[in-house]
Amino acid sequence: MIFGRKKQQTPETASPVSPESPDEVAPPVDDLDDAARWDAEFDRDEGPFDINEVDLSADEDEIKRLDLDTLVLTPFEGMTLQLQVDREREIVQSILVGDGQSALEVAVFAGPAKSSMAGEIRDEVLQVTQKQGGKAQVVRGPFGAEIRRALPVKDGEGKPAMHLSRTWLVPGPGWVLRGVLLGKATFEPDNDEAQTALTEFFSNVVVRRGTTPAAPGSLLPMRVPQQES
């Protein structure tokens, strides 16, 4: 089992794109039969993991982790962490991890115990993208099928821009882990160096689903992390 490493701070999330060339950012959606095949070909032997698949208490394992109850994280050098909090309910909905040039938003949802709803979630993301006037492409990614999206937005000066993202969906026993990649790793998707730290980080996430009943697709909340000794 390999746990992560690497460095730096917070990312840009939007990049100006010429109105004449949005397809260069995200071509139309590919055959979704390919997406189902890519999902089926991916396994979780190298993560992300379920809590029952790992032993985090091994004496020889001196890695310092952050325990958010529902997720256990392995920090890397220079990593930044922001909590996305629902203040009304006082729960952590998602986390945003940065390496200085890119960022990864991670959330976990309840899923079926013996099947995957990744395809259903992906279809919903694609439909929302189309309704918002954006473009999406489904490609083979590091965790099965990956959604690449470009959504029209306004930059800080009110000028047209495109918000780029890459979405990973990984199903496990009773859960679906979602990672949304932002920043340089989306502008340069073929640049391995730009995405290594966050890809490794996502691989090393451990999900602790628990036994609390939850409807498939509902958010599984986290708690403020405590540094493990």
Coordinates of N, CA, C and O in Angstrom, one line a residue, residues 23 59 67 69 74-75 98 114 158 180 184 190:
D23 N -14.2 23.9 -27.9 CA -14.0 22.5 -28.1 C -12.6 22.1 -27.8 O -12.3 20.9 -27.6
D59 N 2.2 -1.2 13.7 CA 3.3 -0.6 14.4 C 4.3 0.1 13.5 O 4.9 1.1 13.9
D67 N -7.8 12.4 10.5 CA -9.0 11.6 10.7 C -10.2 12.5 10.7 O -10.4 13.2 11.7
D69 N -13.3 11.2 10.5 CA -14.3 10.3 10.8 C -14.7 9.5 9.6 O -14.4 8.3 9.4
T74 N -4.1 11.1 4.1 CA -2.7 11.1 4.3 C -2.1 12.4 3.7 O -2.1 12.6 2.5
P75 N -1.7 13.4 4.5 CA -1.2 14.6 4.0 C 0.2 14.4 3.3 O 0.9 13.5 3.5
G98 N -4.9 21.5 -1.6 CA -4.1 22.2 -2.7 C -2.7 21.8 -2.6 O -2.1 21.4 -1.6
K114 N -23.9 -3.4 -2.9 CA -23.3 -4.4 -3.8 C -23.3 -4.0 -5.2 O -23.1 -4.8 -6.1
G158 N -15.3 40.6 -14.9 CA -16.6 40.5 -15.7 C -16.4 40.0 -17.1 O -17.4 40.0 -17.9
V180 N -13.0 16.3 -7.5 CA -13.0 17.3 -8.6 C -11.7 18.0 -8.6 O -11.4 18.8 -7.7
K184 N -4.1 23.9 -12.5 CA -3.1 23.6 -13.5 C -3.3 22.2 -14.1 O -3.2 21.9 -15.3
D190 N -2.3 16.4 -19.6 CA -1.3 15.4 -20.0 C 0.0 15.7 -19.2 O 1.0 15.0 -19.5

